[in-house]
Tab-separated table of C-alpha atoms and ligand atoms in Angstrom:
chain	number	residue	atom	x	y	z
A	1	MET	CA	-5.235	10.308	-21.224
A	2	THR	CA	-6.402	10.309	-17.398
A	3	ARG	CA	-4.100	11.738	-14.946
A	4	VAL	CA	-3.662	9.942	-12.203
A	5	PHE	CA	-1.267	10.758	-9.094
A	6	SER	CA	0.304	8.886	-6.081
A	7	GLY	CA	2.877	9.256	-3.804
A	8	ILE	CA	5.037	7.016	-1.344
A	9	GLN	CA	7.413	7.548	1.798
A	10	PRO	CA	10.371	7.418	2.175
A	11	THR	CA	9.797	5.927	5.883
A	12	GLY	CA	12.031	1.516	5.893
A	13	ASP	CA	12.408	-0.561	2.854
A	14	LEU	CA	9.328	-0.847	0.337
A	15	HIS	CA	7.657	-3.889	1.612
A	16	LEU	CA	4.824	-6.593	-0.901
A	17	GLY	CA	1.962	-4.632	0.478
A	18	ASN	CA	3.732	-1.905	-1.063
A	19	LEU	CA	4.454	-3.413	-4.256
A	20	LEU	CA	1.531	-5.367	-4.565
A	21	GLY	CA	-0.710	-2.168	-3.355
A	22	ALA	CA	0.322	0.059	-5.286
A	23	VAL	CA	3.457	0.149	-7.164
A	24	ARG	CA	2.966	-2.197	-9.735
A	25	ASN	CA	-0.284	-1.009	-10.484
A	26	TRP	CA	1.769	2.222	-11.293
A	27	VAL	CA	4.113	0.173	-13.253
A	28	GLU	CA	1.034	-1.373	-14.946
A	29	MET	CA	-0.871	2.711	-15.558
A	30	GLN	CA	2.032	4.579	-16.726
A	31	HIS	CA	1.415	4.161	-20.841
A	32	ARG	CA	-2.444	3.787	-20.622
A	33	SER	CA	-2.255	8.165	-18.030
A	34	GLU	CA	-0.246	10.082	-17.717
A	35	GLY	CA	1.274	9.403	-14.583
A	36	VAL	CA	2.397	12.052	-11.902
A	37	PHE	CA	4.790	9.751	-9.273
A	38	CYS	CA	5.718	11.159	-5.783
A	39	ILE	CA	7.998	10.507	-3.431
A	40	VAL	CA	6.605	11.770	-0.148
A	41	ASP	CA	9.770	13.442	1.780
A	42	LEU	CA	7.751	16.488	3.857
A	43	HIS	CA	5.315	13.729	5.156
A	44	ALA	CA	8.367	11.131	6.575
A	45	LEU	CA	9.073	14.589	8.625
A	46	THR	CA	5.543	14.409	10.793
A	47	VAL	CA	7.835	11.361	12.689
A	48	ALA	CA	11.121	12.044	14.328
A	49	THR	CA	13.791	11.691	11.864
A	50	ALA	CA	17.754	12.047	12.393
A	51	PRO	CA	19.568	14.620	9.782
A	52	GLY	CA	20.341	13.368	6.296
A	53	GLU	CA	18.106	9.724	7.464
A	54	VAL	CA	14.956	11.084	4.609
A	55	GLY	CA	17.258	12.398	2.185
A	56	SER	CA	19.634	9.161	1.298
A	57	ARG	CA	15.987	7.224	2.231
A	58	THR	CA	14.320	9.828	-0.845
A	59	LEU	CA	17.439	8.110	-3.414
A	60	GLU	CA	17.014	4.900	-2.096
A	61	LEU	CA	13.156	5.135	-2.933
A	62	ALA	CA	13.489	6.853	-6.268
A	63	GLN	CA	16.199	3.883	-7.223
A	64	VAL	CA	14.186	0.485	-5.776
A	65	LEU	CA	10.688	2.454	-7.660
A	66	MET	CA	12.603	2.794	-11.512
A	67	ALA	CA	13.824	-1.041	-10.924
A	68	CYS	CA	10.493	-1.846	-9.839
A	69	GLY	CA	9.076	-0.324	-13.253
A	70	LEU	CA	8.973	3.231	-13.440
A	71	ASP	CA	9.256	4.258	-16.379
A	72	PRO	CA	10.670	8.677	-15.593
A	73	GLU	CA	10.187	8.542	-19.093
A	74	ALA	CA	7.035	7.823	-19.599
A	75	THR	CA	5.726	9.890	-15.987
A	76	THR	CA	6.444	12.347	-14.382
A	77	LEU	CA	8.768	10.672	-11.331
A	78	PHE	CA	9.897	13.393	-8.674
A	79	VAL	CA	10.280	14.851	-5.295
A	80	GLN	CA	7.785	16.393	-3.241
A	81	SER	CA	9.899	19.020	-1.500
A	82	HIS	CA	11.388	20.282	-5.166
A	83	VAL	CA	7.834	21.391	-6.024
A	84	HIS	CA	7.570	24.099	-3.236
A	85	GLU	CA	4.046	24.793	-4.870
A	86	HIS	CA	3.039	21.367	-2.080
A	87	ALA	CA	3.687	22.949	1.095
A	88	GLU	CA	2.081	25.787	-0.505
A	89	LEU	CA	-1.195	24.798	-1.020
A	90	ALA	CA	-1.036	22.399	2.175
A	91	TRP	CA	-1.131	24.650	4.174
A	92	ILE	CA	-4.416	26.617	2.431
A	93	LEU	CA	-5.655	23.841	2.770
A	94	GLN	CA	-5.594	23.029	5.802
A	95	CYS	CA	-7.328	26.223	6.731
A	96	ASN	CA	-10.731	24.350	4.219
A	97	THR	CA	-9.949	21.364	6.462
A	98	SER	CA	-11.989	21.136	9.878
A	99	PHE	CA	-10.212	20.078	12.833
A	100	GLY	CA	-13.560	17.268	13.571
A	101	GLU	CA	-12.518	15.500	10.008
A	102	LEU	CA	-8.460	15.173	10.760
A	103	ASN	CA	-9.834	13.402	14.432
A	104	ARG	CA	-11.334	11.306	12.100
A	105	MET	CA	-8.573	9.724	10.557
A	106	THR	CA	-7.813	6.314	11.098
A	107	GLN	CA	-4.297	6.959	9.912
A	108	PHE	CA	-4.107	8.742	12.372
A	109	LYS	CA	-4.907	7.577	15.604
A	110	ASP	CA	-2.640	4.645	14.141
A	111	LYS	CA	-0.017	6.429	14.065
A	112	SER	CA	-0.388	9.234	17.423
A	113	ALA	CA	-0.864	5.882	19.499
A	114	ARG	CA	2.478	4.465	18.526
A	115	GLN	CA	4.710	8.099	19.712
A	116	ARG	CA	5.159	7.915	23.018
A	117	ASP	CA	6.582	10.562	23.444
A	118	PHE	CA	5.923	13.314	21.364
A	119	ILE	CA	3.442	13.737	18.418
A	120	SER	CA	3.985	16.168	15.502
A	121	ALA	CA	1.084	18.840	14.062
A	122	GLY	CA	2.104	17.738	11.569
A	123	LEU	CA	1.494	14.296	11.754
A	124	PHE	CA	-2.374	15.089	12.333
A	125	THR	CA	-2.809	18.392	9.503
A	126	TYR	CA	-0.775	15.163	7.616
A	127	PRO	CA	-3.842	14.453	5.192
A	128	ALA	CA	-4.146	18.279	4.537
A	129	LEU	CA	-1.072	18.098	3.216
A	130	GLN	CA	-1.867	15.215	0.873
A	131	ALA	CA	-4.616	16.841	-0.343
A	132	ALA	CA	-2.442	19.786	-1.665
A	133	ASP	CA	-0.427	16.659	-3.315
A	134	ILE	CA	-3.106	15.464	-5.467
A	135	LEU	CA	-5.534	18.500	-6.139
A	136	LEU	CA	-2.353	20.390	-7.349
A	137	TYR	CA	-2.060	17.953	-11.024
A	138	ASP	CA	-5.778	18.924	-11.997
A	139	THR	CA	-5.799	14.229	-11.118
A	140	GLU	CA	-7.943	11.768	-11.808
A	141	GLU	CA	-7.332	8.871	-10.164
A	142	VAL	CA	-5.466	7.897	-7.097
A	143	PRO	CA	-4.085	4.091	-7.787
A	144	VAL	CA	-3.730	3.571	-4.514
A	145	GLY	CA	-4.760	0.721	-1.118
A	146	GLU	CA	-7.329	0.525	0.666
A	147	ASP	CA	-5.104	1.906	4.257
A	148	GLN	CA	-6.061	5.264	1.667
A	149	ARG	CA	-9.033	5.249	0.897
A	150	GLN	CA	-10.270	7.523	3.482
A	151	HIS	CA	-7.550	10.723	3.112
A	152	ILE	CA	-9.277	9.929	-0.678
A	153	GLU	CA	-12.366	10.554	0.713
A	154	LEU	CA	-10.806	13.045	2.364
A	155	THR	CA	-9.070	15.158	-0.726
A	156	ARG	CA	-12.909	15.078	-1.872
A	157	ASP	CA	-14.660	16.489	0.822
A	158	VAL	CA	-11.967	19.462	0.532
A	159	ALA	CA	-12.336	19.953	-2.646
A	160	GLU	CA	-16.035	20.431	-3.188
A	161	ARG	CA	-15.757	22.834	0.094
A	162	PHE	CA	-12.976	24.856	-1.508
A	163	ASN	CA	-15.297	24.769	-5.177
A	164	ALA	CA	-18.294	25.906	-2.607
A	165	ARG	CA	-16.164	28.672	-1.178
A	166	PHE	CA	-14.648	30.221	-4.017
A	167	GLY	CA	-15.550	28.972	-7.139
A	168	GLU	CA	-14.984	25.589	-9.369
A	169	THR	CA	-10.742	25.776	-8.913
A	170	PHE	CA	-9.934	21.444	-8.260
A	171	ILE	CA	-10.816	18.646	-9.617
A	172	LEU	CA	-12.340	15.609	-7.445
A	173	PRO	CA	-9.741	13.039	-8.093
A	174	GLU	CA	-11.345	9.032	-7.475
A	175	ALA	CA	-9.488	6.543	-5.290
A	176	VAL	CA	-8.306	3.309	-7.709
A	177	ILE	CA	-7.833	0.759	-5.385
A	178	PRO	CA	-7.235	-3.563	-6.708
A	179	PRO	CA	-10.091	-6.066	-6.947
A	180	THR	CA	-6.016	-8.003	-4.950
A	181	ALA	CA	-3.878	-7.317	-2.689
A	182	ALA	CA	-5.524	-4.120	-1.375
A	183	ARG	CA	-4.100	-4.658	2.066
A	184	VAL	CA	-1.301	-7.241	2.377
A	185	MET	CA	-1.412	-8.424	5.775
A	186	ASP	CA	1.375	-9.513	8.074
A	187	LEU	CA	2.558	-12.931	7.654
A	188	GLN	CA	2.643	-13.424	11.519
A	189	ASN	CA	-0.075	-11.326	12.897
A	190	PRO	CA	-2.887	-12.195	9.734
A	191	THR	CA	-5.705	-9.190	11.332
A	192	ASP	CA	-2.837	-6.322	11.211
A	193	LYS	CA	-1.573	-5.163	7.355
A	194	MET	CA	1.767	-5.069	6.271
A	195	SER	CA	3.853	-2.438	7.387
A	196	LYS	CA	7.329	-0.582	6.918
A	197	SER	CA	6.559	0.195	11.474
A	198	ALA	CA	5.802	-4.067	12.636
A	199	GLU	CA	7.585	-5.077	15.722
A	200	SER	CA	8.959	-7.139	14.180
A	201	ASP	CA	10.214	-8.426	10.699
A	202	ALA	CA	9.087	-12.248	10.164
A	203	GLY	CA	5.949	-10.965	8.973
A	204	THR	CA	7.211	-8.535	6.269
A	205	ILE	CA	8.419	-9.016	2.984
A	206	LEU	CA	10.784	-6.252	2.295
A	207	LEU	CA	11.763	-5.879	-1.417
A	208	GLY	CA	15.661	-5.870	-0.134
A	209	ASP	CA	15.242	-9.097	1.289
A	210	ASP	CA	17.302	-12.237	0.817
A	211	LEU	CA	15.282	-13.788	-1.753
A	212	ALA	CA	15.620	-17.753	0.538
A	213	VAL	CA	14.983	-15.883	4.179
A	214	THR	CA	11.570	-14.277	1.745
A	215	ALA	CA	10.715	-17.773	0.990
A	216	LYS	CA	11.458	-19.046	4.370
A	217	LYS	CA	9.459	-16.129	5.177
A	218	LEU	CA	5.946	-16.727	3.875
A	219	ARG	CA	6.885	-20.656	4.532
A	220	ARG	CA	6.080	-19.680	7.513
A	221	ALA	CA	3.007	-17.724	7.202
A	222	VAL	CA	1.058	-18.043	10.393
A	223	THR	CA	-2.366	-20.410	9.192
A	224	ASP	CA	-4.708	-22.294	11.406
A	225	SER	CA	-4.861	-25.188	12.986
A	226	ASP	CA	-7.835	-26.930	10.704
A	227	ASN	CA	-6.089	-27.830	7.071
A	228	GLU	CA	-8.845	-26.559	5.207
A	229	VAL	CA	-7.542	-23.348	1.742
A	230	ARG	CA	-10.737	-21.705	1.772
A	231	TRP	CA	-10.803	-17.953	0.398
A	232	ASP	CA	-12.679	-16.535	3.705
A	233	PRO	CA	-10.692	-12.505	5.339
A	234	ALA	CA	-12.559	-12.727	8.008
A	235	ALA	CA	-12.838	-16.647	9.173
A	236	LYS	CA	-9.454	-17.775	8.048
A	237	PRO	CA	-7.097	-13.905	7.821
A	238	GLY	CA	-3.654	-15.700	7.617
A	239	VAL	CA	-4.711	-18.459	4.132
A	240	SER	CA	-6.820	-15.785	2.374
A	241	ASN	CA	-3.801	-13.262	2.856
A	242	LEU	CA	-1.340	-15.739	0.920
A	243	LEU	CA	-4.356	-16.724	-1.520
A	244	GLY	CA	-4.674	-13.210	-1.926
A	245	ILE	CA	-0.475	-12.447	-2.326
A	246	LEU	CA	-0.379	-15.552	-5.134
A	247	GLY	CA	-3.439	-14.156	-6.725
A	248	ALA	CA	-2.317	-11.324	-7.727
A	249	CYS	CA	1.439	-12.630	-8.504
A	250	THR	CA	-0.811	-14.834	-11.192
A	251	GLY	CA	-2.941	-12.608	-11.973
A	252	ASP	CA	-5.917	-15.288	-10.882
A	253	ASP	CA	-8.760	-15.026	-8.905
A	254	PRO	CA	-7.345	-15.741	-5.077
A	255	GLU	CA	-11.081	-17.710	-3.930
A	256	ALA	CA	-10.828	-19.356	-7.565
A	257	LEU	CA	-7.504	-20.262	-6.712
A	258	ALA	CA	-8.810	-22.131	-2.753
A	259	GLU	CA	-10.336	-25.075	-4.842
A	260	ARG	CA	-6.387	-25.879	-6.427
A	261	TYR	CA	-5.372	-26.634	-2.617
A	262	ASP	CA	-6.758	-28.934	-0.581
A	263	GLN	CA	-3.030	-28.269	2.355
A	264	TYR	CA	-1.817	-25.317	3.259
A	265	GLY	CA	2.299	-26.580	2.111
A	266	PRO	CA	1.872	-26.033	-1.812
A	267	LEU	CA	-0.014	-22.952	-1.098
A	268	LYS	CA	2.777	-22.233	0.912
A	269	ASN	CA	5.359	-22.784	-1.611
A	270	ASP	CA	3.345	-21.905	-4.759
A	271	THR	CA	3.175	-18.788	-3.607
A	272	ALA	CA	6.946	-18.415	-2.160
A	273	GLU	CA	7.634	-19.539	-5.552
A	274	ALA	CA	5.376	-16.525	-7.025
A	275	VAL	CA	7.037	-13.350	-5.036
A	276	VAL	CA	10.516	-14.868	-5.521
A	277	SER	CA	9.517	-14.801	-9.129
A	278	LEU	CA	8.062	-11.209	-9.124
A	279	LEU	CA	10.874	-10.229	-6.726
A	280	GLU	CA	13.951	-11.992	-7.777
A	281	PRO	CA	14.389	-9.196	-11.056
A	282	ILE	CA	13.081	-6.112	-9.497
A	283	GLN	CA	17.073	-6.963	-7.398
A	284	GLN	CA	18.369	-7.679	-10.105
A	285	ARG	CA	18.226	-3.774	-11.512
A	286	LEU	CA	18.657	-2.259	-8.275
A	287	ALA	CA	21.999	-3.668	-8.771
A	288	GLU	CA	22.237	-1.967	-11.817
A	289	LEU	CA	21.029	1.318	-10.533
A	290	ARG	CA	23.018	1.421	-7.382
A	291	ALA	CA	25.680	1.951	-9.475
A	292	ASP	CA	25.222	5.258	-10.523
A	293	PRO	CA	23.205	7.454	-8.072
A	294	GLY	CA	23.507	10.519	-10.731
A	295	GLU	CA	21.578	8.928	-13.119
A	296	THR	CA	18.527	8.900	-11.023
A	297	SER	CA	19.805	12.072	-9.091
A	298	ARG	CA	19.274	13.902	-12.964
A	299	ALA	CA	15.808	11.892	-13.734
A	300	LEU	CA	14.238	13.380	-10.463
A	301	ALA	CA	15.392	16.927	-12.046
A	302	ALA	CA	14.171	16.894	-14.827
A	303	GLY	CA	10.595	15.312	-12.743
A	304	ALA	CA	10.145	18.128	-10.974
A	305	ASP	CA	10.622	20.197	-13.892
A	306	LYS	CA	7.443	18.777	-16.027
A	307	ALA	CA	6.020	18.469	-11.988
A	308	ARG	CA	6.011	22.348	-11.962
A	309	THR	CA	4.594	22.482	-15.054
A	310	VAL	CA	1.346	20.917	-14.204
A	311	ALA	CA	1.263	22.706	-9.915
A	312	VAL	CA	2.182	26.242	-11.133
A	313	PRO	CA	-0.953	27.072	-12.798
A	314	VAL	CA	-3.075	25.182	-10.152
A	315	LEU	CA	-2.022	26.845	-7.445
A	316	ARG	CA	-1.712	30.589	-10.002
A	317	ARG	CA	-5.457	28.954	-9.661
A	318	ALA	CA	-6.338	28.690	-5.892
A	319	THR	CA	-4.904	31.783	-4.514
A	320	GLU	CA	-6.897	33.734	-7.685
A	321	HIS	CA	-9.747	32.415	-6.761
A	322	ILE	CA	-8.954	33.187	-2.888
A	323	GLY	CA	-8.066	36.266	-3.710
A	324	LEU	CA	-5.755	37.044	-2.881
A	325	LEU	CA	-3.825	40.158	-3.732
A	326	SER	CA	-1.562	39.930	-6.589
A	327	GLY	CA	1.739	40.638	-6.217
A	328	GLY	CA	3.118	41.184	-9.468
B	1	TYM	P1	3.274	4.430	2.147
B	1	TYM	O1	4.523	5.308	1.077
B	1	TYM	O2	2.152	4.115	3.504
B	1	TYM	O3	1.962	2.859	0.879
B	1	TYM	C1	2.440	3.769	-0.192
B	1	TYM	C2	1.565	3.284	-1.287
B	1	TYM	O4	1.579	1.619	-0.824
B	1	TYM	C3	0.427	1.051	-0.285
B	1	TYM	N1	0.291	0.154	0.631
B	1	TYM	C4	-0.143	-1.148	1.266
B	1	TYM	N2	-1.127	-1.624	0.360
B	1	TYM	C5	-2.131	-2.978	0.637
B	1	TYM	N3	-1.256	-3.521	1.180
B	1	TYM	C6	-0.607	-3.268	2.477
B	1	TYM	N4	-0.313	-3.198	3.645
B	1	TYM	C7	-0.486	-2.512	2.586
B	1	TYM	N5	0.984	-0.835	3.187
B	1	TYM	C8	0.797	0.395	2.415
B	1	TYM	C9	-0.609	2.426	-0.002
B	1	TYM	O5	-2.365	2.708	-0.131
B	1	TYM	C10	0.033	3.296	-0.318
B	1	TYM	O6	-0.901	3.020	-1.782
B	1	TYM	N6	-0.181	8.408	2.303
B	1	TYM	C11	0.478	7.720	1.637
B	1	TYM	C12	1.527	8.972	0.898
B	1	TYM	C13	0.717	9.886	0.385
B	1	TYM	C14	-0.294	9.500	-0.896
B	1	TYM	C15	-0.367	10.875	-1.094
B	1	TYM	C16	-0.292	8.901	-2.023
B	1	TYM	C17	1.057	11.027	0.149
B	1	TYM	N7	0.536	11.809	-0.663
B	1	TYM	C18	-0.876	11.533	-2.634
B	1	TYM	C19	-1.774	9.026	-2.704
B	1	TYM	C20	-2.258	9.786	-2.648
B	1	TYM	C21	0.781	7.197	2.811
B	1	TYM	O7	2.211	6.711	3.822
B	1	TYM	O8	2.170	6.189	2.027
């Protein structure tokens, strides 16, 4: 079976972009591939956090992922800091990544522009930790949204360089990006991606939002004034975003969906209805999971044990190929 790895940060609530661009595809892949899914709490430390915040968000995110349908029995679901090999391989890969490569990362440029007082070195070297996450599991496929494509390409470049320097060690992974909803846009500023760190939450659908609020946000989505429903992300970003969201919920092609509508109102109503039906059962399962946090913690501990069985020998392979002196 194909080995699949992906990760998500425990920062802010999960939003519709995370769900349609990534998590839903993980759930779909989990029974036909060997899935390894990681809550990347060390990545969340690259921006300032209050004591205790990352830990509680990690547990919450695990519950949300399970409510979305990720089955810890069928996959490996674990927390990055529970498997120390991630941080160790990250250091080794930092030493095989150039300053220039990291300096070209658009996510660093965007995120550092938003940090006013303190830009951590970790925010800059972040992609080397992401490369370690992926390469530690001999990963073949990485299901992610479009915004992660550049990081996966860097991972391939770093793996290739390491292999050339030290001999065949790492498998080169491929990004798997969904055909629709790979980049869900903000409902109020449809030229920006939907994000946990948007200035206002009017354009972001959060998984935990009251469903009446969710429907209202979609009905109030910014479109444009010509009232023509057409799939054209460049010229009509707001309308195309709604078509993409509706298509991702129903499994229809957004371009074909456009032909069914001649006004914005019905498109907005149908999109609101489709998103509410997607989120309703997730919210119900989440309420059940929240009643027993011990069950989630046990699932994460078992996940870390499973993850180590792969990560430990892969890290050993890398240190042996480098030729670090064996400690016995
Ligand atoms: P993160 O936590 O920002 O996002 C998790 C996943 O959600 C996708 N995503 C979106 N997809 C469509 N539309 C959007 N508006 C949208 N916003 C987010 C992301 O593409 C991602 O797949 N660096 C990663 C976490 C990470 C990782 C990894 C991913 C760490 N190690 C190894 C893959 C493999 C991140 O910050 O994702």
